[in-house]
Coordinates of C-alpha atoms and ligand atoms in Angstrom, one line a residue:
M1 CA -115.0 35.0 92.0
E2 CA -116.6 32.4 89.8
A3 CA -116.0 28.7 90.4
K4 CA -113.3 27.2 88.2
L5 CA -114.4 24.6 85.7
D6 CA -113.5 21.1 86.9
V7 CA -111.8 20.1 83.6
S8 CA -109.2 22.0 81.7
L9 CA -110.6 24.4 79.1
L10 CA -108.9 22.6 76.3
D11 CA -110.6 19.4 77.4
A12 CA -113.9 21.2 77.8
V13 CA -113.9 22.5 74.2
A14 CA -112.5 19.3 72.5
P15 CA -114.6 17.6 69.8
A16 CA -117.3 15.3 71.1
P17 CA -116.7 11.6 70.3
G18 CA -117.2 11.0 66.6
E19 CA -117.2 14.7 65.8
P20 CA -114.6 15.9 63.3
G21 CA -111.6 17.7 64.7
R22 CA -108.6 19.8 63.6
E23 CA -105.2 19.6 65.2
I24 CA -103.9 23.1 66.2
L25 CA -100.2 23.4 66.2
D26 CA -98.1 26.0 68.2
P27 CA -96.7 28.4 65.6
A28 CA -93.5 28.8 67.7
T29 CA -92.7 25.1 68.0
G30 CA -94.9 23.0 65.8
E31 CA -96.1 21.1 68.9
L32 CA -99.8 20.1 69.2
V33 CA -101.7 22.6 71.3
G34 CA -105.1 20.8 71.2
V35 CA -107.9 19.6 68.9
A36 CA -110.7 21.9 67.9
P37 CA -114.1 20.8 66.7
V38 CA -114.9 21.4 63.0
H39 CA -118.5 22.5 62.9
G40 CA -120.6 22.8 59.7
L41 CA -123.9 24.3 58.6
D42 CA -125.9 21.9 60.8
Q43 CA -124.3 23.3 63.9
L44 CA -124.9 26.8 62.6
E45 CA -128.6 26.0 62.3
A46 CA -128.6 24.6 65.9
A47 CA -126.9 27.7 67.2
V48 CA -129.4 30.0 65.4
A49 CA -132.3 28.0 66.8
A50 CA -130.9 28.2 70.4
A51 CA -130.3 32.0 69.9
K52 CA -133.9 32.5 68.7
A53 CA -135.3 30.6 71.7
A54 CA -133.2 32.5 74.3
Q55 CA -133.2 36.0 72.9
P56 CA -136.7 37.3 73.8
A57 CA -136.2 36.7 77.6
W58 CA -132.8 38.4 77.4
A59 CA -134.2 41.4 75.6
A60 CA -137.0 41.6 78.2
A61 CA -134.5 41.3 81.1
G62 CA -133.4 45.0 80.6
H63 CA -130.1 46.8 80.8
P64 CA -129.3 46.4 84.6
A65 CA -129.6 42.6 84.4
R66 CA -127.6 42.4 81.2
S67 CA -124.9 44.6 82.6
A68 CA -124.7 42.4 85.7
A69 CA -124.2 39.4 83.5
L70 CA -121.4 41.1 81.6
N71 CA -119.7 42.1 84.9
A72 CA -120.0 38.5 86.1
A73 CA -118.5 37.3 82.8
A74 CA -115.6 39.7 83.5
D75 CA -115.1 38.1 86.9
A76 CA -115.1 34.7 85.3
V77 CA -112.4 35.8 82.8
E78 CA -110.2 37.0 85.6
A79 CA -110.7 33.8 87.5
H80 CA -109.4 31.8 84.5
A81 CA -106.9 34.5 83.3
D82 CA -103.8 32.3 83.6
E83 CA -105.3 29.3 81.7
L84 CA -106.8 31.6 79.0
A85 CA -103.5 33.4 78.5
R86 CA -101.6 30.2 78.1
I87 CA -104.0 28.8 75.5
L88 CA -103.9 32.1 73.6
S89 CA -100.1 32.3 73.7
R90 CA -99.7 28.7 72.5
E91 CA -102.3 28.9 69.7
Q92 CA -101.7 32.4 68.5
G93 CA -97.9 32.5 69.2
K94 CA -97.9 35.8 71.2
P95 CA -95.8 35.9 74.3
L96 CA -97.3 35.9 77.8
N97 CA -95.8 39.3 78.7
G98 CA -95.6 42.7 77.1
P99 CA -98.7 43.9 75.2
N100 CA -99.5 40.3 74.4
A101 CA -101.4 37.3 75.9
R102 CA -101.9 38.4 79.5
F103 CA -102.6 41.9 78.3
E104 CA -105.2 40.6 75.8
V105 CA -107.0 38.5 78.5
G106 CA -107.0 41.6 80.8
A107 CA -108.5 43.7 78.0
C108 CA -111.3 41.1 77.6
A109 CA -112.3 41.7 81.2
A110 CA -111.8 45.5 80.9
W111 CA -114.0 45.7 77.8
L112 CA -116.8 43.6 79.4
R113 CA -116.9 45.9 82.4
A114 CA -116.7 49.1 80.3
T115 CA -119.5 47.9 78.0
A116 CA -121.6 47.0 81.1
A117 CA -121.1 50.6 82.4
T118 CA -121.8 52.5 79.2
V119 CA -125.1 54.4 79.3
L120 CA -127.3 54.7 76.2
E121 CA -130.4 56.7 77.0
P122 CA -133.3 57.4 74.6
E123 CA -132.7 60.7 72.9
T124 CA -135.5 63.3 72.6
V125 CA -135.1 64.6 69.0
V126 CA -138.0 67.1 69.0
E127 CA -140.3 68.2 71.8
D128 CA -141.9 71.6 71.0
G129 CA -145.4 71.3 72.3
E130 CA -146.8 70.1 69.0
T131 CA -144.4 67.3 68.1
R132 CA -142.7 64.8 70.3
A133 CA -140.1 62.4 68.7
V134 CA -137.8 60.1 70.8
L135 CA -135.1 57.9 69.4
H136 CA -134.7 54.5 71.0
Y137 CA -132.5 51.5 70.3
R138 CA -134.2 48.1 70.3
P139 CA -132.4 44.8 70.2
I140 CA -131.8 43.6 66.6
G141 CA -132.3 39.9 67.5
I142 CA -129.5 37.6 66.5
V143 CA -126.0 39.0 65.7
G144 CA -123.3 37.1 63.9
A145 CA -119.6 37.7 64.9
I146 CA -116.8 36.7 62.5
G147 CA -113.3 37.2 63.7
P148 CA -109.6 37.1 62.7
W149 CA -106.6 35.3 64.2
N150 CA -104.4 38.2 65.4
W151 CA -106.3 39.2 68.6
P152 CA -108.9 36.4 68.7
M153 CA -110.1 36.8 72.3
M154 CA -110.1 40.6 72.5
I155 CA -111.8 41.1 69.1
T156 CA -114.5 38.5 70.0
V157 CA -115.3 40.5 73.2
W158 CA -115.4 43.7 71.2
Q159 CA -118.1 42.1 69.0
I160 CA -120.1 40.1 71.6
A161 CA -120.1 42.4 74.6
P162 CA -122.1 45.3 73.0
A163 CA -124.3 42.8 71.1
L164 CA -125.3 41.1 74.4
R165 CA -125.6 44.4 76.3
M166 CA -128.1 45.6 73.7
G167 CA -130.3 42.5 74.2
N168 CA -129.2 40.4 71.3
A169 CA -128.1 36.8 71.1
V170 CA -124.8 36.1 69.3
V171 CA -123.4 33.3 67.1
V172 CA -119.6 33.5 66.8
K173 CA -117.5 32.2 63.9
P174 CA -113.8 32.2 65.0
S175 CA -110.9 32.1 62.6
E176 CA -109.9 28.6 61.7
H177 CA -106.4 29.5 62.8
T178 CA -107.4 30.3 66.4
P179 CA -110.6 28.5 67.3
L180 CA -109.3 27.1 70.6
S181 CA -108.8 30.6 72.1
V182 CA -112.4 31.7 71.2
L183 CA -114.0 28.4 72.3
A184 CA -112.1 28.5 75.6
L185 CA -113.1 32.2 76.2
A186 CA -116.8 31.4 75.4
E187 CA -116.7 28.4 77.8
V188 CA -115.7 30.8 80.5
L189 CA -118.1 33.6 79.6
N190 CA -121.0 31.1 79.4
Q191 CA -120.7 30.5 83.2
S192 CA -122.4 33.8 83.5
I193 CA -124.5 34.2 80.4
P194 CA -127.9 32.4 80.0
A195 CA -127.8 29.3 77.8
G196 CA -128.3 29.8 74.1
L197 CA -127.3 33.5 73.9
L198 CA -123.6 32.9 73.0
T199 CA -122.6 30.0 70.8
V200 CA -119.3 29.4 68.9
V201 CA -119.6 27.6 65.6
S202 CA -116.0 26.6 65.0
G203 CA -116.1 26.0 61.3
D204 CA -114.4 27.0 58.0
R205 CA -115.2 29.8 55.6
E206 CA -118.6 28.1 54.6
V207 CA -119.8 28.7 58.1
G208 CA -118.9 32.4 57.8
E209 CA -120.7 32.5 54.5
G210 CA -123.7 30.7 56.0
L211 CA -123.8 33.2 58.8
A212 CA -123.5 36.2 56.4
N213 CA -126.5 35.1 54.3
H214 CA -128.7 33.6 57.1
P215 CA -132.2 35.1 57.0
A216 CA -132.6 34.9 60.8
I217 CA -129.4 36.9 61.5
G218 CA -130.0 40.6 61.5
K219 CA -126.5 42.0 61.8
V220 CA -122.9 40.8 61.2
M221 CA -119.9 42.2 63.1
F222 CA -116.9 41.4 61.0
T223 CA -113.2 41.9 61.7
G224 CA -110.7 40.6 59.1
S225 CA -109.3 41.4 55.7
T226 CA -110.8 43.8 53.2
A227 CA -111.2 41.1 50.6
T228 CA -113.4 39.0 53.0
G229 CA -115.3 42.1 54.0
K230 CA -116.3 42.6 50.4
A231 CA -117.4 39.0 50.1
I232 CA -119.5 39.5 53.2
I233 CA -121.2 42.6 51.8
R234 CA -122.1 40.5 48.7
S235 CA -123.4 37.5 50.6
S236 CA -125.4 39.6 53.1
A237 CA -127.1 41.6 50.3
D238 CA -130.1 39.4 49.8
T239 CA -131.1 39.7 53.5
V240 CA -130.2 43.4 53.8
K241 CA -128.2 42.8 56.9
R242 CA -126.7 45.5 59.0
L243 CA -122.9 45.3 58.9
T244 CA -120.0 46.6 61.0
L245 CA -116.8 46.0 59.0
E246 CA -113.4 46.5 60.6
L247 CA -111.1 45.6 57.8
G248 CA -107.5 45.8 56.8
G249 CA -105.3 48.8 57.3
N250 CA -101.9 50.1 56.2
D251 CA -101.5 52.9 58.7
A252 CA -99.1 55.7 58.0
G253 CA -97.0 57.6 60.6
I254 CA -95.6 61.0 59.8
V255 CA -92.6 62.3 61.8
L256 CA -92.4 66.1 61.6
P257 CA -88.9 67.7 61.5
D258 CA -89.1 69.1 65.1
A259 CA -89.6 65.6 66.7
D260 CA -86.9 64.3 69.1
P261 CA -85.8 60.9 67.6
S262 CA -84.7 59.3 70.9
A263 CA -87.8 60.4 72.7
I264 CA -90.2 58.9 70.1
A265 CA -88.3 55.7 69.2
E266 CA -90.0 53.5 71.8
G267 CA -93.5 54.7 70.9
L268 CA -92.8 54.3 67.2
F269 CA -91.4 50.8 67.8
W270 CA -94.4 49.5 69.7
G271 CA -96.8 51.3 67.4
A272 CA -95.4 49.2 64.6
F273 CA -94.4 45.9 66.3
I274 CA -97.2 45.3 68.8
N275 CA -98.3 41.7 68.5
T276 CA -95.2 41.2 66.2
G277 CA -96.8 43.6 63.6
Q278 CA -100.0 41.5 63.4
T279 CA -102.4 44.2 64.4
C280 CA -105.0 45.9 62.2
A281 CA -104.2 49.5 63.4
A282 CA -100.4 49.0 63.7
L283 CA -98.0 51.6 62.2
K284 CA -97.2 49.9 58.8
R285 CA -95.3 52.7 56.9
L286 CA -93.3 55.5 58.5
Y287 CA -92.6 58.8 56.8
V288 CA -89.7 60.8 58.3
H289 CA -88.5 64.3 57.4
Q290 CA -85.1 64.3 55.8
D291 CA -83.5 66.5 58.5
I292 CA -83.9 63.8 61.1
Y293 CA -84.2 60.7 58.9
E294 CA -80.8 59.1 59.9
D295 CA -81.3 59.9 63.6
V296 CA -84.8 58.3 63.6
C297 CA -83.5 55.3 61.8
Q298 CA -80.6 54.9 64.3
A299 CA -82.8 55.5 67.4
L300 CA -85.4 52.9 66.1
T301 CA -82.7 50.4 65.3
D302 CA -81.1 50.8 68.7
Y303 CA -84.4 50.3 70.5
A304 CA -85.5 47.4 68.3
R305 CA -82.3 45.4 69.1
T306 CA -83.2 45.3 72.8
V307 CA -86.6 43.6 72.3
P308 CA -86.5 39.8 72.6
M309 CA -88.3 37.5 70.2
G310 CA -89.0 33.9 70.9
V311 CA -91.4 31.2 72.2
G312 CA -94.5 32.7 73.8
L313 CA -94.4 30.7 77.1
D314 CA -90.8 31.9 77.9
E315 CA -91.4 34.8 80.3
Q316 CA -88.7 37.1 78.9
N317 CA -90.0 37.3 75.3
L318 CA -91.9 40.3 74.0
L319 CA -92.2 39.4 70.3
G320 CA -93.3 36.0 68.9
P321 CA -93.7 34.2 65.6
L322 CA -96.1 34.9 62.8
Q323 CA -99.3 33.0 63.5
N324 CA -99.2 30.9 60.3
R325 CA -97.0 30.0 57.4
D326 CA -99.0 32.0 54.8
Q327 CA -98.5 35.2 56.8
Y328 CA -94.8 34.4 57.2
R329 CA -94.5 34.0 53.4
I330 CA -96.2 37.4 52.8
V331 CA -93.7 39.2 55.1
A332 CA -90.7 37.3 53.8
D333 CA -91.6 37.9 50.1
L334 CA -92.3 41.6 50.7
V335 CA -88.9 42.1 52.4
E336 CA -87.1 40.1 49.6
A337 CA -88.7 42.3 47.0
A338 CA -87.6 45.4 48.9
K339 CA -84.1 44.2 49.1
A340 CA -84.0 43.4 45.4
S341 CA -85.2 47.0 44.7
G342 CA -82.1 48.3 46.5
A343 CA -83.7 49.4 49.8
R344 CA -81.3 49.4 52.8
I345 CA -81.8 46.9 55.6
L346 CA -81.2 48.5 59.0
L347 CA -82.0 45.4 61.0
G348 CA -83.2 41.8 60.3
G349 CA -84.4 40.7 56.9
N350 CA -82.4 37.5 57.3
P351 CA -84.8 34.7 58.6
D352 CA -83.4 31.4 59.7
E353 CA -85.5 29.0 57.8
S354 CA -83.9 26.0 59.6
Q355 CA -85.5 26.8 63.0
P356 CA -88.9 25.5 63.9
G357 CA -91.8 27.9 64.0
H358 CA -92.8 30.8 61.8
F359 CA -90.3 33.3 63.2
Y360 CA -89.5 36.3 61.1
P361 CA -86.8 38.6 62.7
T362 CA -87.6 42.2 63.6
T363 CA -86.9 44.1 60.4
L364 CA -86.4 47.8 59.6
V365 CA -86.0 48.9 55.9
A366 CA -84.8 52.4 55.0
D367 CA -84.3 54.2 51.7
I368 CA -87.4 52.7 50.2
D369 CA -89.7 54.2 47.6
N370 CA -93.3 54.9 48.4
E371 CA -94.4 52.7 45.5
N372 CA -92.5 49.7 46.8
P373 CA -94.9 46.8 47.7
L374 CA -93.6 46.7 51.3
V375 CA -95.0 50.2 51.6
A376 CA -98.1 50.0 49.4
Q377 CA -99.4 46.6 50.7
E378 CA -100.3 45.5 54.2
Q379 CA -97.4 43.4 55.5
F380 CA -99.1 42.4 58.8
G381 CA -95.8 41.3 60.4
P382 CA -92.5 42.6 61.9
A383 CA -91.1 44.5 59.0
L384 CA -91.4 48.3 58.9
P385 CA -90.5 50.4 55.8
I386 CA -89.2 54.0 56.6
V387 CA -89.7 56.5 53.7
K388 CA -87.8 59.8 53.6
Y389 CA -89.8 63.0 52.7
T390 CA -88.7 66.6 52.2
D391 CA -92.0 68.5 52.5
V392 CA -94.9 67.8 54.8
E393 CA -97.4 68.3 52.0
E394 CA -95.7 65.4 50.2
A395 CA -95.9 63.3 53.3
I396 CA -99.6 64.0 53.7
Q397 CA -100.2 63.1 50.1
M398 CA -98.3 59.8 50.4
A399 CA -100.1 58.9 53.7
N400 CA -103.5 59.5 52.0
G401 CA -102.5 57.7 48.8
L402 CA -103.9 54.3 49.5
E403 CA -107.5 52.8 49.4
V404 CA -107.4 52.0 53.1
G405 CA -107.6 54.4 56.1
L406 CA -107.9 52.7 59.5
G407 CA -105.4 54.7 61.6
A408 CA -102.6 57.1 61.2
S409 CA -100.2 59.1 63.5
V410 CA -98.3 62.3 63.6
W411 CA -95.2 62.8 65.7
S412 CA -93.9 66.2 66.8
A413 CA -92.6 68.2 69.7
D414 CA -95.5 70.6 69.1
P415 CA -98.8 68.6 69.6
E416 CA -100.9 71.5 68.2
A417 CA -98.9 71.4 64.9
A418 CA -99.4 67.6 64.9
R419 CA -103.1 68.0 65.4
E420 CA -103.3 70.3 62.5
V421 CA -101.7 67.7 60.2
A422 CA -104.0 65.1 61.8
T423 CA -107.1 66.8 60.5
R424 CA -105.9 66.4 56.9
L425 CA -105.3 62.6 57.1
D426 CA -107.9 60.1 55.6
A427 CA -108.1 57.8 58.6
G428 CA -110.7 56.7 61.2
T429 CA -108.3 57.5 64.1
V430 CA -105.2 59.8 64.1
W431 CA -103.0 59.5 67.2
V432 CA -100.5 62.3 68.2
N433 CA -97.2 61.0 69.5
A434 CA -98.6 57.5 69.8
H435 CA -100.0 54.9 67.5
G436 CA -102.7 52.2 67.9
A437 CA -103.9 52.7 71.4
V438 CA -107.6 51.8 71.8
D439 CA -109.9 52.6 74.7
P440 CA -113.4 51.2 75.4
R441 CA -114.7 54.7 75.9
I442 CA -113.5 56.0 72.5
P443 CA -115.2 55.1 69.2
F444 CA -113.1 53.2 66.7
G445 CA -113.6 52.5 63.1
G446 CA -112.1 52.8 59.6
A447 CA -112.2 55.2 56.7
K448 CA -112.3 54.3 53.0
Q449 CA -111.8 50.5 52.4
S450 CA -110.9 49.9 56.0
G451 CA -114.6 49.5 56.7
Y452 CA -117.6 51.2 58.2
G453 CA -119.4 51.4 61.5
L454 CA -118.0 52.3 64.9
E455 CA -117.1 50.1 67.9
F456 CA -116.8 51.1 71.6
G457 CA -118.6 53.5 73.8
A458 CA -122.2 54.7 73.4
E459 CA -121.6 54.9 69.6
G460 CA -120.6 51.2 69.6
L461 CA -123.8 50.3 71.5
K462 CA -125.9 52.2 68.9
H463 CA -124.4 50.0 66.2
L464 CA -125.8 46.9 67.9
G465 CA -129.3 48.3 68.2
Q466 CA -132.1 48.9 65.8
P467 CA -132.9 52.6 65.9
Q468 CA -136.6 53.3 66.4
I469 CA -138.4 56.7 66.5
I470 CA -141.5 56.9 68.7
N471 CA -143.3 59.9 67.2
G472 CA -146.1 61.1 69.4
Ligands
NAD501 P1 -109.6 36.9 57.0 O1 -110.5 37.9 56.3 O2 -108.9 36.0 56.2 O3 -110.5 36.0 57.9 C1 -111.4 36.6 58.9 C2 -112.6 35.7 59.2 O4 -113.4 35.6 58.1 C3 -112.2 34.2 59.5 O5 -113.0 33.8 60.6 C4 -112.6 33.5 58.2 O6 -112.9 32.1 58.4 C5 -113.8 34.3 57.8 N1 -114.1 34.2 56.3 C6 -113.3 33.9 55.3 N2 -114.0 34.0 54.1 C7 -115.2 34.3 54.4 C8 -116.4 34.5 53.7 N3 -116.4 34.5 52.3 N4 -117.6 34.9 54.3 C9 -117.6 35.0 55.7 N5 -116.5 34.7 56.4 C10 -115.3 34.4 55.8 O7 -108.7 37.8 57.9 P2 -107.5 37.3 58.9 O8 -106.4 36.9 58.0 O9 -108.0 36.4 59.9 O10 -107.1 38.7 59.6 C11 -106.2 39.6 59.2 C12 -106.8 40.8 58.5 O11 -107.7 41.4 59.4 C13 -105.8 41.9 58.3 O12 -106.1 42.5 57.0 C14 -106.1 42.9 59.4 O13 -105.7 44.3 59.0 C15 -107.5 42.8 59.6 N6 -107.9 43.2 60.9 C16 -108.7 44.3 61.0 C17 -109.0 44.8 62.3 C18 -109.8 46.0 62.5 O14 -110.3 46.3 63.6 N7 -110.0 46.8 61.5 C19 -108.6 44.0 63.4 C20 -107.9 42.9 63.2 C21 -107.6 42.4 62.0

């Protein structure tokens, strides 16, 4: 067990006297959570200088020492789990329980340990008596990590754990919506990681841009919207940076006619509504065969009614508010447009705008066209459109019809039939009778405009190393 810090994490990460700060409000109540520092390009330069100074010794330390540091960092996260979960819940809005704040903090420790345990050996490519060629992965140097506001702690760990394990230093730019979660997490991790290797620069978009075009940064790990991903490709071009881009999705789920509606309802619900729908690889459009369409709609509605939504710190809640007002407006406007088009509201669709917080009710929308904006655009919130199909070829075509392809799922009583459909879907991951589960041993990444590069497992480590062939 690591020693606890002797001040609260929020006090430890607050702006220094005279430093600019931003008040962070709880999206469920509007109450003040804390004040985050607002860093600028000067702090980015200082972070890069510290990273440059610390990285060579870290690279020389070797894999066993770096893995030991990651395991110690996981111990520190566990020692501070309760405080971290409360900060995350208050800042992001997600409840403590269910697949939410405590789960996210647990995942941070689990990913640190799994990354420490993953083996990446040099690979002998040719050895035939005449030629000997071996592929190694060297540290890149300094890695930039730019993250979103939906799973701020977990995604930061996904970016920094493999970067550190491979001998790099990291400069992190958290979302301006959730800086406290990332600053608090780094405060804890830095109890176990040598100084200078992990610095959070808690600034606005200009810091993200500064990081993406910085000549001393060799690689950027980015998770966020497709639009920002494209901006990062442009601003990183002059320095020919390596990029891993985990971008937006609009995942389709296809329910085949032999599926049992009551058996799949819970899985469908959490596939779509995990983190109140604010998840990159959540199920965002559901295609159901006409034979079981009404039964699936009914089973989903019955299950959805049982899942409580409310303030994150109340132990019974499993769904929370949208993290910010802009996201609330996107969801509300998409559902209003669906209603106006004549779609049938099975549940929700009636927000109470007089209550504090960015709560949008759990919403299920049936009898909706595939071209409707609630289907064609990423809603990133608790509103699921359910489209009827008559022929599986038509469902595959609709599922593949968008420019994004992060995840997808197929639901059936016959997993073999589902796997056959899965091979025809344009998505980085296709789940069978589930949606959205991630695992630190299994590579994860997007197809089409959902991004490129893989995270997790040995493939994930390779993306944080510079490949080098030693020929001879
Ligand atoms: P966003 O793109 O608005 O912001 C992400 C980060 O990029 C923030 O830190 C922001 O400050 C920074 N940024 C903004 N403009 C920048 C620029 N020009 N240069 C560099 N950095 C810049 O995304 P968001 O709203 O925080 O996150 C939601 C989106 O992220 C959704 O589309 C979701 O699908 C996607 N997402 C994808 C994954 C995945 O693994 N594929 C995971 C989570 C979220």
